PDB file of C-alpha atoms in Angstrom:
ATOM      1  CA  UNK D   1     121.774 119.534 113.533  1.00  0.00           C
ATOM      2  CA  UNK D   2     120.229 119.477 116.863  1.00  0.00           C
ATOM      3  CA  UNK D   3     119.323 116.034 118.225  1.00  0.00           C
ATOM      4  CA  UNK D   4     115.836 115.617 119.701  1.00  0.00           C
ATOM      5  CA  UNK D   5     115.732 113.958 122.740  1.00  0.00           C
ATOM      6  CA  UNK D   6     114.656 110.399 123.200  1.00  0.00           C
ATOM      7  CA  UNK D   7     111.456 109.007 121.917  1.00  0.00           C
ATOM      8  CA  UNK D   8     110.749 112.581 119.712  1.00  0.00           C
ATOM      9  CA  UNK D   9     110.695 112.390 115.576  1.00  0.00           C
ATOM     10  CA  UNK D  10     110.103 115.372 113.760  1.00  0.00           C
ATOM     11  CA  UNK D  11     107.668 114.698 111.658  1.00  0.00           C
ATOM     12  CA  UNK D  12     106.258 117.663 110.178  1.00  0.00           C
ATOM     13  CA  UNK D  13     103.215 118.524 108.043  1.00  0.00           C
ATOM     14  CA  UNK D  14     103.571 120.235 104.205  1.00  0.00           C
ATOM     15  CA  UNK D  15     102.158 123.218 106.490  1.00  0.00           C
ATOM     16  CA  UNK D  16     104.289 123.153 109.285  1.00  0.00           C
ATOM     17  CA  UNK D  17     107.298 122.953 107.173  1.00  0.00           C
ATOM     18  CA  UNK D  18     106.089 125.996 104.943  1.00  0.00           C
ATOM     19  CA  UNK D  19     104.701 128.341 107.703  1.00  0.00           C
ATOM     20  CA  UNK D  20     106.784 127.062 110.656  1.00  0.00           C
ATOM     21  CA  UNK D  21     110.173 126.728 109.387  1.00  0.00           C
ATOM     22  CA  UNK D  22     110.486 128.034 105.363  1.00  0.00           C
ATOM     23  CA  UNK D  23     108.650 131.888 106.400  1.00  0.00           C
ATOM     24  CA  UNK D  24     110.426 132.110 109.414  1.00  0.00           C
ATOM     25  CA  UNK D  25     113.646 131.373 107.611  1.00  0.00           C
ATOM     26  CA  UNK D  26     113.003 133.662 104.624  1.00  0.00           C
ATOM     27  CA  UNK D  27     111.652 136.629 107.469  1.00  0.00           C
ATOM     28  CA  UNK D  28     114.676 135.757 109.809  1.00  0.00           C
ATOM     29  CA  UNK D  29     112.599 135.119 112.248  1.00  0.00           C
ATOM     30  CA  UNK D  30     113.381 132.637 115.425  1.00  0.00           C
ATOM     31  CA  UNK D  31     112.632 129.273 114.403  1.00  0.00           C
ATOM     32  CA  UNK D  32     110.724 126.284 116.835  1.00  0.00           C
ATOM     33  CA  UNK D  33     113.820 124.034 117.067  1.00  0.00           C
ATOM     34  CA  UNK D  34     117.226 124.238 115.144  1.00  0.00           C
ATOM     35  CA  UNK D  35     116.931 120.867 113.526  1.00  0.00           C
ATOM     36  CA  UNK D  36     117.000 121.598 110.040  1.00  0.00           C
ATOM     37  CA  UNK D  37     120.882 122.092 108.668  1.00  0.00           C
ATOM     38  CA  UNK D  38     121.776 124.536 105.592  1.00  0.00           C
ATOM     39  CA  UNK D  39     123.273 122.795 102.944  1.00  0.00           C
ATOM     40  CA  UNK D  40     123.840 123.334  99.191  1.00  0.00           C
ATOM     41  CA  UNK D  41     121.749 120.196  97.688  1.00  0.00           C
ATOM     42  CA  UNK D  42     123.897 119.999  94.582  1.00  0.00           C
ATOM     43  CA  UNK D  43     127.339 119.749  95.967  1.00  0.00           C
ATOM     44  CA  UNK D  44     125.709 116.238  97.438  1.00  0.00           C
ATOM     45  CA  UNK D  45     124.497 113.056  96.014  1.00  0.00           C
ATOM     46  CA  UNK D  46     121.366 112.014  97.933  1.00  0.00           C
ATOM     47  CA  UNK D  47     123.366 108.507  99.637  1.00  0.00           C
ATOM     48  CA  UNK D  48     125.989 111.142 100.823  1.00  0.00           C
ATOM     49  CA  UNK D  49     123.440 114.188 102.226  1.00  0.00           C
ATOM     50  CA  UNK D  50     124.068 114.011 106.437  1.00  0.00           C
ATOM     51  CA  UNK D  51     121.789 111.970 108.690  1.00  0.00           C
ATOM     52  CA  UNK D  52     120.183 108.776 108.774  1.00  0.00           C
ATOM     53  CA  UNK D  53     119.456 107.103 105.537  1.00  0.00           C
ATOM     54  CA  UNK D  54     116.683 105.055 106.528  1.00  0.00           C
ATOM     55  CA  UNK D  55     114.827 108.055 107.840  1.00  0.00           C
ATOM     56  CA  UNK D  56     113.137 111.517 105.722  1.00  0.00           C
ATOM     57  CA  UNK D  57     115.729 114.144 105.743  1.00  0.00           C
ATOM     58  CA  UNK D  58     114.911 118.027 105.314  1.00  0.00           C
ATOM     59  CA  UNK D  59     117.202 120.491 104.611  1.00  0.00           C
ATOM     60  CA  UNK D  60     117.670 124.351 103.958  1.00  0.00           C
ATOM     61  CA  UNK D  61     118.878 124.883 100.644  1.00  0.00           C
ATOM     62  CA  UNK D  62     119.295 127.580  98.312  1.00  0.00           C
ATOM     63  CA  UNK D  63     118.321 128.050  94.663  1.00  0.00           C
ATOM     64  CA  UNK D  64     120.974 128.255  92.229  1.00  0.00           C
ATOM     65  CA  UNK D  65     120.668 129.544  88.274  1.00  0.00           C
ATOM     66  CA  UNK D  66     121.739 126.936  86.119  1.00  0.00           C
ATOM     67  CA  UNK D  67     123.183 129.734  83.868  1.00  0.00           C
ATOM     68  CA  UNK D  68     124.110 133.159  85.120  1.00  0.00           C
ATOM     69  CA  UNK D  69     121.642 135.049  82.709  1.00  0.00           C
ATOM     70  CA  UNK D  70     118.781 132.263  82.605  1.00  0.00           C
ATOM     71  CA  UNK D  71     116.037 131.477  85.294  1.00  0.00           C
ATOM     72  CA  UNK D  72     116.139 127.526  84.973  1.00  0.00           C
ATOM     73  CA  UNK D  73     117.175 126.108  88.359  1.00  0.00           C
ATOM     74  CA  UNK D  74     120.811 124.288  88.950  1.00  0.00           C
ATOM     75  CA  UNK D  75     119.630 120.498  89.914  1.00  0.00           C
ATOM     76  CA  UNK D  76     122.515 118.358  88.860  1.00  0.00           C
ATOM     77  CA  UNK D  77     124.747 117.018  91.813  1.00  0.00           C
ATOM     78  CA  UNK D  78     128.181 114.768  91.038  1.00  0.00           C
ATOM     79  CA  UNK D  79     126.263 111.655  89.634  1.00  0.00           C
ATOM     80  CA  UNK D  80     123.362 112.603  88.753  1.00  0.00           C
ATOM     81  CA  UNK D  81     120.387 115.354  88.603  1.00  0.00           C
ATOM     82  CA  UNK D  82     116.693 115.829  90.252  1.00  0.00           C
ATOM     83  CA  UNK D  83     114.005 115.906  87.768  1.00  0.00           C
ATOM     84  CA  UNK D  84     110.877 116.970  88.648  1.00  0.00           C
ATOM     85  CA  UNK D  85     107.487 115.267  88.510  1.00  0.00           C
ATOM     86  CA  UNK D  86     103.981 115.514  88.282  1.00  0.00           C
ATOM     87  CA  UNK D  87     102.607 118.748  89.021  1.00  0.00           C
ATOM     88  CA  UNK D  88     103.473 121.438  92.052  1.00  0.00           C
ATOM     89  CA  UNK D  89     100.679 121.415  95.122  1.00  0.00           C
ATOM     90  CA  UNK D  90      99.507 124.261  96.617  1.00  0.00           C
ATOM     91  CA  UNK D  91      99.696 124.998 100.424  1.00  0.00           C
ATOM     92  CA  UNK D  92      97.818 127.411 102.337  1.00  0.00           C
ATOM     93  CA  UNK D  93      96.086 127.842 105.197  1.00  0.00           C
ATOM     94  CA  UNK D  94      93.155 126.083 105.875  1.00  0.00           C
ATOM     95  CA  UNK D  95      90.622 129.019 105.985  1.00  0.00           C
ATOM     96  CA  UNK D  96      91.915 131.006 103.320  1.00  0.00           C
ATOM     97  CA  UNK D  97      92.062 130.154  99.509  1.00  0.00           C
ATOM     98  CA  UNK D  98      95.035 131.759  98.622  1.00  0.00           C
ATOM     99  CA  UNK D  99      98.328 129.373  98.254  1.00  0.00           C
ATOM    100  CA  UNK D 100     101.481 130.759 100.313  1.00  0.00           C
ATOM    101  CA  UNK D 101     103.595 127.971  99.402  1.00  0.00           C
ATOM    102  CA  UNK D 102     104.275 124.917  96.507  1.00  0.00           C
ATOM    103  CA  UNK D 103     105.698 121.632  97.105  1.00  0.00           C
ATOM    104  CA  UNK D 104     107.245 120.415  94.057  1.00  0.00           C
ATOM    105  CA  UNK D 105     107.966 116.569  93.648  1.00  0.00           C
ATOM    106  CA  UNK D 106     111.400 115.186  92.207  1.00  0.00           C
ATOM    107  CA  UNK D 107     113.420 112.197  91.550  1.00  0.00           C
ATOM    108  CA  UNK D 108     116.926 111.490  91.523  1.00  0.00           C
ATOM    109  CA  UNK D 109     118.299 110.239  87.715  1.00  0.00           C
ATOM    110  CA  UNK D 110     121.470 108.501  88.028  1.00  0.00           C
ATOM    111  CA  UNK D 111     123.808 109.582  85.005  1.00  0.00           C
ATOM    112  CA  UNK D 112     123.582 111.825  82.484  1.00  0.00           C
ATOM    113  CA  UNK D 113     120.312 112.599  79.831  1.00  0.00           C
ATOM    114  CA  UNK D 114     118.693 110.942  77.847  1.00  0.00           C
ATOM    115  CA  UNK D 115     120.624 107.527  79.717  1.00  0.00           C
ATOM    116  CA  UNK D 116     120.252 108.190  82.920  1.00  0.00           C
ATOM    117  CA  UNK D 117     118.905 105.696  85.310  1.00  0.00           C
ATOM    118  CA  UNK D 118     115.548 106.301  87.791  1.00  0.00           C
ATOM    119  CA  UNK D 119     116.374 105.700  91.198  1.00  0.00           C
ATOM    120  CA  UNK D 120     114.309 105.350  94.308  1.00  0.00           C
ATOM    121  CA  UNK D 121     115.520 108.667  95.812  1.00  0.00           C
ATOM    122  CA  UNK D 122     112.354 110.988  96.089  1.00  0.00           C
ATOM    123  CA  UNK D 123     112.747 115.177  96.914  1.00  0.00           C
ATOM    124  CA  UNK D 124     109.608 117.291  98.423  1.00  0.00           C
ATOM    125  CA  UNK D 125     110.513 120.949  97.344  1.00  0.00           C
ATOM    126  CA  UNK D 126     108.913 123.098  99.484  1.00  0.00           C
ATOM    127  CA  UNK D 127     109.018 126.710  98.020  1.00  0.00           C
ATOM    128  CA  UNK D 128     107.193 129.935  99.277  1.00  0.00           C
ATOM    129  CA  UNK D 129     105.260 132.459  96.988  1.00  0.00           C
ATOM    130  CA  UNK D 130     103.717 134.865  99.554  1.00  0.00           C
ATOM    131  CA  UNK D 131     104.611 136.022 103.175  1.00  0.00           C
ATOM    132  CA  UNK D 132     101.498 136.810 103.145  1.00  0.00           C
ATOM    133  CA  UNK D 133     100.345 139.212 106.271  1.00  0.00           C
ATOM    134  CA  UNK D 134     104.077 139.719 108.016  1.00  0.00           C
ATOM    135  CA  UNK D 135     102.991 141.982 110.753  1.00  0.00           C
ATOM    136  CA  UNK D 136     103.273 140.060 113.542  1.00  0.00           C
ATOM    137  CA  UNK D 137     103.521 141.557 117.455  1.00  0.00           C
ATOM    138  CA  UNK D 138     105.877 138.341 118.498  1.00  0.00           C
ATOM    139  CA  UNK D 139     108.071 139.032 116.076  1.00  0.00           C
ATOM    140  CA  UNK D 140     108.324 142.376 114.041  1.00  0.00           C
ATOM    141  CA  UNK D 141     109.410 142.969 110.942  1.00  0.00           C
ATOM    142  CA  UNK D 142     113.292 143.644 110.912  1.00  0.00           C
ATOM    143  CA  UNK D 143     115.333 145.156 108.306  1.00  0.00           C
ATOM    144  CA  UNK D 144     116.369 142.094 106.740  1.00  0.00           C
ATOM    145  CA  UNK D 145     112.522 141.085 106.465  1.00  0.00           C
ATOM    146  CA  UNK D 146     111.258 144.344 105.143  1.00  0.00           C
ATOM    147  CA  UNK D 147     113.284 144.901 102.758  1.00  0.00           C
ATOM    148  CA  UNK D 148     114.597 141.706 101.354  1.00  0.00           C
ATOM    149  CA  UNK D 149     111.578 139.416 101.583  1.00  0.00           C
ATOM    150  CA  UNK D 150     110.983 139.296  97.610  1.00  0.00           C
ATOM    151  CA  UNK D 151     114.676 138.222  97.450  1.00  0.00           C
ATOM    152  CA  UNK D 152     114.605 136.021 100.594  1.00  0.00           C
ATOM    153  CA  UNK D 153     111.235 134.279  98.550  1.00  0.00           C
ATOM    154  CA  UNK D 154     113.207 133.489  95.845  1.00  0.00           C
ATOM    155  CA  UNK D 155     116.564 132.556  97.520  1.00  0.00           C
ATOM    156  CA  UNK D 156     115.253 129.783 100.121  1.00  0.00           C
ATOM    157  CA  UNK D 157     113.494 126.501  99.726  1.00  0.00           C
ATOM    158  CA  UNK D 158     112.852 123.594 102.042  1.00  0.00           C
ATOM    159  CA  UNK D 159     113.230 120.117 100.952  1.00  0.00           C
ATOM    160  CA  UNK D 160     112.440 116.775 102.550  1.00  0.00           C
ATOM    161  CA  UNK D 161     114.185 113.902 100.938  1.00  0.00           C
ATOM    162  CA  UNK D 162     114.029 110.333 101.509  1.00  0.00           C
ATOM    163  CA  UNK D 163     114.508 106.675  99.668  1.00  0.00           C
ATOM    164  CA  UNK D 164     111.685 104.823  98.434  1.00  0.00           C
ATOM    165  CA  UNK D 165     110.729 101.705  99.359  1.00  0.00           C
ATOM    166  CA  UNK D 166     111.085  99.410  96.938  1.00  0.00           C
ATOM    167  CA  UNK D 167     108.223  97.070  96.081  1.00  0.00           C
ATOM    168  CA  UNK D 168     110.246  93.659  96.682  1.00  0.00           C
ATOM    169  CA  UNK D 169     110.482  94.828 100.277  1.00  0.00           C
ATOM    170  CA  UNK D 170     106.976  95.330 100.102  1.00  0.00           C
ATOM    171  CA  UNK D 171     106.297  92.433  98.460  1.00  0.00           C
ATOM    172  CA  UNK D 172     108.803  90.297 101.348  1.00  0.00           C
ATOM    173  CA  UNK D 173     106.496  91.842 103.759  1.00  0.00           C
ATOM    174  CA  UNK D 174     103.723  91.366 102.733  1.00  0.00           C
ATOM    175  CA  UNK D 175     105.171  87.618 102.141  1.00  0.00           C
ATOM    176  CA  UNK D 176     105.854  87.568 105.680  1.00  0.00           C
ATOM    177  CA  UNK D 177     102.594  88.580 106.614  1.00  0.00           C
ATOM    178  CA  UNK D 178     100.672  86.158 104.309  1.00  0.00           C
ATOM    179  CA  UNK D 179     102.501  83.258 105.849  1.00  0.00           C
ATOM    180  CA  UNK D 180     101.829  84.287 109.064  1.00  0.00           C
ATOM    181  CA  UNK D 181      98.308  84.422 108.495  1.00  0.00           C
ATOM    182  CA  UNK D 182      98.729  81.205 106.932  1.00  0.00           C
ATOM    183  CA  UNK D 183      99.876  79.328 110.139  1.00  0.00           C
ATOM    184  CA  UNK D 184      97.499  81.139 111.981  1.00  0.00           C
ATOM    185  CA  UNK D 185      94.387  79.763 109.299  1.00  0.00           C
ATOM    186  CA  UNK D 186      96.172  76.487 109.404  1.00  0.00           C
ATOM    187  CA  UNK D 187      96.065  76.087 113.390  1.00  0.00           C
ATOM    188  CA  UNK D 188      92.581  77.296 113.075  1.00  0.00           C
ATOM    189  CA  UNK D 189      91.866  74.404 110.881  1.00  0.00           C
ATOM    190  CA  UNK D 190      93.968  71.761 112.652  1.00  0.00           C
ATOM    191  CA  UNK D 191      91.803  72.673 115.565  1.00  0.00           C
ATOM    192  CA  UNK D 192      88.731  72.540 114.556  1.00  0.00           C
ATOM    193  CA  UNK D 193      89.061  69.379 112.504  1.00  0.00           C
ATOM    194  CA  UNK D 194      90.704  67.310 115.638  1.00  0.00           C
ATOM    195  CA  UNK D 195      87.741  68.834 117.665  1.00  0.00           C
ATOM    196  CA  UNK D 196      85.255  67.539 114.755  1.00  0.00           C
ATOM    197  CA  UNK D 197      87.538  64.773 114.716  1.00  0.00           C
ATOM    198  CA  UNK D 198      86.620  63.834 118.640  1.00  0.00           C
ATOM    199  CA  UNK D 199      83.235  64.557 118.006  1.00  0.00           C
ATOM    200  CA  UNK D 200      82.707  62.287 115.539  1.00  0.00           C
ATOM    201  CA  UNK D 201      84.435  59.564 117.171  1.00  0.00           C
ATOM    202  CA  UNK D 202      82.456  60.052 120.467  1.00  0.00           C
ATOM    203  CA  UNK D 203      79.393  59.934 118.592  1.00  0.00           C
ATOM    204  CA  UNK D 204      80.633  56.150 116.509  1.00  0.00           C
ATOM    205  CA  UNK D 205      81.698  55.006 120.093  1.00  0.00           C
ATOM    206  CA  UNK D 206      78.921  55.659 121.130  1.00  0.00           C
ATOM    207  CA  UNK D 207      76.811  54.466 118.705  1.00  0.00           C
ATOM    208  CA  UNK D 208      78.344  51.603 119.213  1.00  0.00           C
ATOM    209  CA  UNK D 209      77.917  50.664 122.221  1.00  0.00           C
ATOM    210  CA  UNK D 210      74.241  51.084 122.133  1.00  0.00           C
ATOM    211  CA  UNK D 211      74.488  49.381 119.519  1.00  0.00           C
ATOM    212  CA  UNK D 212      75.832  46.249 121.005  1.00  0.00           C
ATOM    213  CA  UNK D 213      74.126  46.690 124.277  1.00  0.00           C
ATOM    214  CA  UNK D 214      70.849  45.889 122.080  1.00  0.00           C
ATOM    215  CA  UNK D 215      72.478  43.203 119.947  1.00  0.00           C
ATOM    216  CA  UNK D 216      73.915  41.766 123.535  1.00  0.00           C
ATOM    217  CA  UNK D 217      69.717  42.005 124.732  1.00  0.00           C
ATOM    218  CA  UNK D 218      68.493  40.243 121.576  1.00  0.00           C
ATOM    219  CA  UNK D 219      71.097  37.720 121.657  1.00  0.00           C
ATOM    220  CA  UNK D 220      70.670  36.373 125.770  1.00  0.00           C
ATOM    221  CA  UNK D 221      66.570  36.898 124.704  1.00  0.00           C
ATOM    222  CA  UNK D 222      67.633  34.687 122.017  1.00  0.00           C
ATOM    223  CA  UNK D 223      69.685  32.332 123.819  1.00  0.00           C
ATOM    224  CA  UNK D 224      67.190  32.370 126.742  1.00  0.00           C
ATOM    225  CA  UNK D 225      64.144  31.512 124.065  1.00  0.00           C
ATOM    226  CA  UNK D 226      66.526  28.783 122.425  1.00  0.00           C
ATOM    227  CA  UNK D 227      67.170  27.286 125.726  1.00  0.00           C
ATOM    228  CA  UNK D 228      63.545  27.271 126.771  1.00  0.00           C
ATOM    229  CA  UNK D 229      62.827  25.266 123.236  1.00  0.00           C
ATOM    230  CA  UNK D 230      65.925  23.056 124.000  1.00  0.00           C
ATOM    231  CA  UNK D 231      64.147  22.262 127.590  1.00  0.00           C
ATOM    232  CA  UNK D 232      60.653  22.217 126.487  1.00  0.00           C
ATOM    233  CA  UNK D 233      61.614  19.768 123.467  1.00  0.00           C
ATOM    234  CA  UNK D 234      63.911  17.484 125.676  1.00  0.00           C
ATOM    235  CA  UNK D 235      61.382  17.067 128.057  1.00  0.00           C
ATOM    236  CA  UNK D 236      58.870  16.175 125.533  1.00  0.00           C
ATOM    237  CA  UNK D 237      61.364  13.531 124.501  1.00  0.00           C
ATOM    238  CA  UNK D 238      62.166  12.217 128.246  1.00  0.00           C
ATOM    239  CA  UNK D 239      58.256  11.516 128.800  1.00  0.00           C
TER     240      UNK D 239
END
C-alpha cells in the first residue's frame, strides 16, 4: 500500500470508491493512486487485516463460492463470519436513475451459528452491477475489458471496513464534555454572583452611610435643641 504523504487521508465517497477505483479495477484501467491492497478477506480476521486499526480500511477482494456448484458467497474467516445487514443501497450517478453499483452492509459474528457473538467490526461491500457506457477516449477498451467485463463484475468487490465505536466511549465523551461545560456554567455563576455579591454590598454600605449621616444630623440638631433647653432653663433658674 502506497503511503500518502503528510497531512492527506483518503477519504472517499460510496461514488468515488465505485466509479473511481471498483470500474477501473474490474475494466483494468489505470487507477488515481495505488492505495488500495488486494487481499483475500476470508483468509483474515478483521483485528489482523493490514493497516491502522483505529482508521477505515478498504481493500480489493475477490468473491469466493461457498460451495463449488452453489452461488452463496464464502464469508467465514478463522474465528468468525460477516453477516450481512439491512438492505443493499444503490449507487449511481447523480443525473441518471439507473444504479451502477450496491453497497452491502455487514458485521463481523465472533464464533460459530446460532452462538456466535456480535462484534463492533462493521464491512461496506461495495459491488458493481453495470459498467455502464465503457467507451471512453482516455482509456479504451482493452481485451481484458471487452471481453471479460461480465466476469470481472462478478469477480471484484471493494470493501471498506472499520471498528465501531462503542457507546461507553461515546458516553466518556460525552462525560467529558458535560463536565466541561459544567465548570464553564459554574465559573459563569461564581462570577456573576460575587459581582451581584459587590453590588449588593455597595448598595448596604451605602445605604448606610446615608443612613447615619442623617441619624448623625438629627442627633447634633438634637443635642444642639437639648442644649439650647438646658441654657434657656438654667438661666431661667439663675435669675
Amino acid at each position: 500500500m502506497m503511503k500518502l504523504p503528510p497531512g492527506f487521508r483518503f477519504q472517499p465517497t460510496d461514488e468515488e470508491l465505485v466509479f473511481e477505483y471498483l470500474k477501473r479495477k474490474v475494466l483494468s484501467w489505470p487507477l488515481p493512486a495505488s492505495i488500495i491492497p488486494v487481499i483475500n478477506l476470508c483468509n483474515y480476521d478483521p483485528w489482523d487485516l493490514p493497516g491502522d486499526k483505529e482508521q477505515e480500511r478498504y481493500f480489493f477482494s475477490h468473491r469466493e463460492a461457498k460451495y463449488r456448484n452453489g452461488n452463496r458467497i464464502n464469508r467465514a474467516t478463522a474465528s468468525g463470519y460477516w453477516k450481512a445487514t439491512g438492505l443493499d443501497r444503490q449507487i449511481g450517478p447523480s443525473h441518471k436513475n439507473t444504479a451502477l453499483g450496491m453497497k452491502k452492509t455487514l458485521v463481523f459474528y465472533r464464533g460459530k451459528a446460532p452462538h456466535a457473538s456480535r462484534t463492533d467490526w462493521i464491512m461496506h461491500e461495495y459491488r458493481l452491477v453495470s459498467v455502464g457506457d465503457v467507451a471512453s477516449n482516455s482509456f479504451p477498451q482493452t481485451k481484458n475489458s471487452a471481453q471479460n467485463s461480465c466476469d470481472e463484475i462478478e469477480k471484484w468487490v471493494l470493501c471498506r471496513i472499520y471498528l465501531k465505536k462503542r457507546n461507553s466511549e461515546i458516553d466518556e465523551n460525552c462525560e467529558d464534555e458535560r463536565v466541561e461545560n459544567a465548570a464553564v456554567t459554574y465559573d459563569q455563576r461564581r462570577f456573576f454572583y460575587f459581582t451581584r455579591r459587590d453590588e449588593i454590598v455597595f448598595d448596604s454600605v451605602s445605604s448606610s452611610s446615608s443612613s447615619s449621616s442623617s441619624s448623625g444630623i438629627t442627633e447634633v440638631s438634637s443635642n444642639g435643641e437639648d442644649l439650647d433647653e438646658e441654657s434657656s432653663s438654667s438661666s431661667c433658674n439663675f435669675f
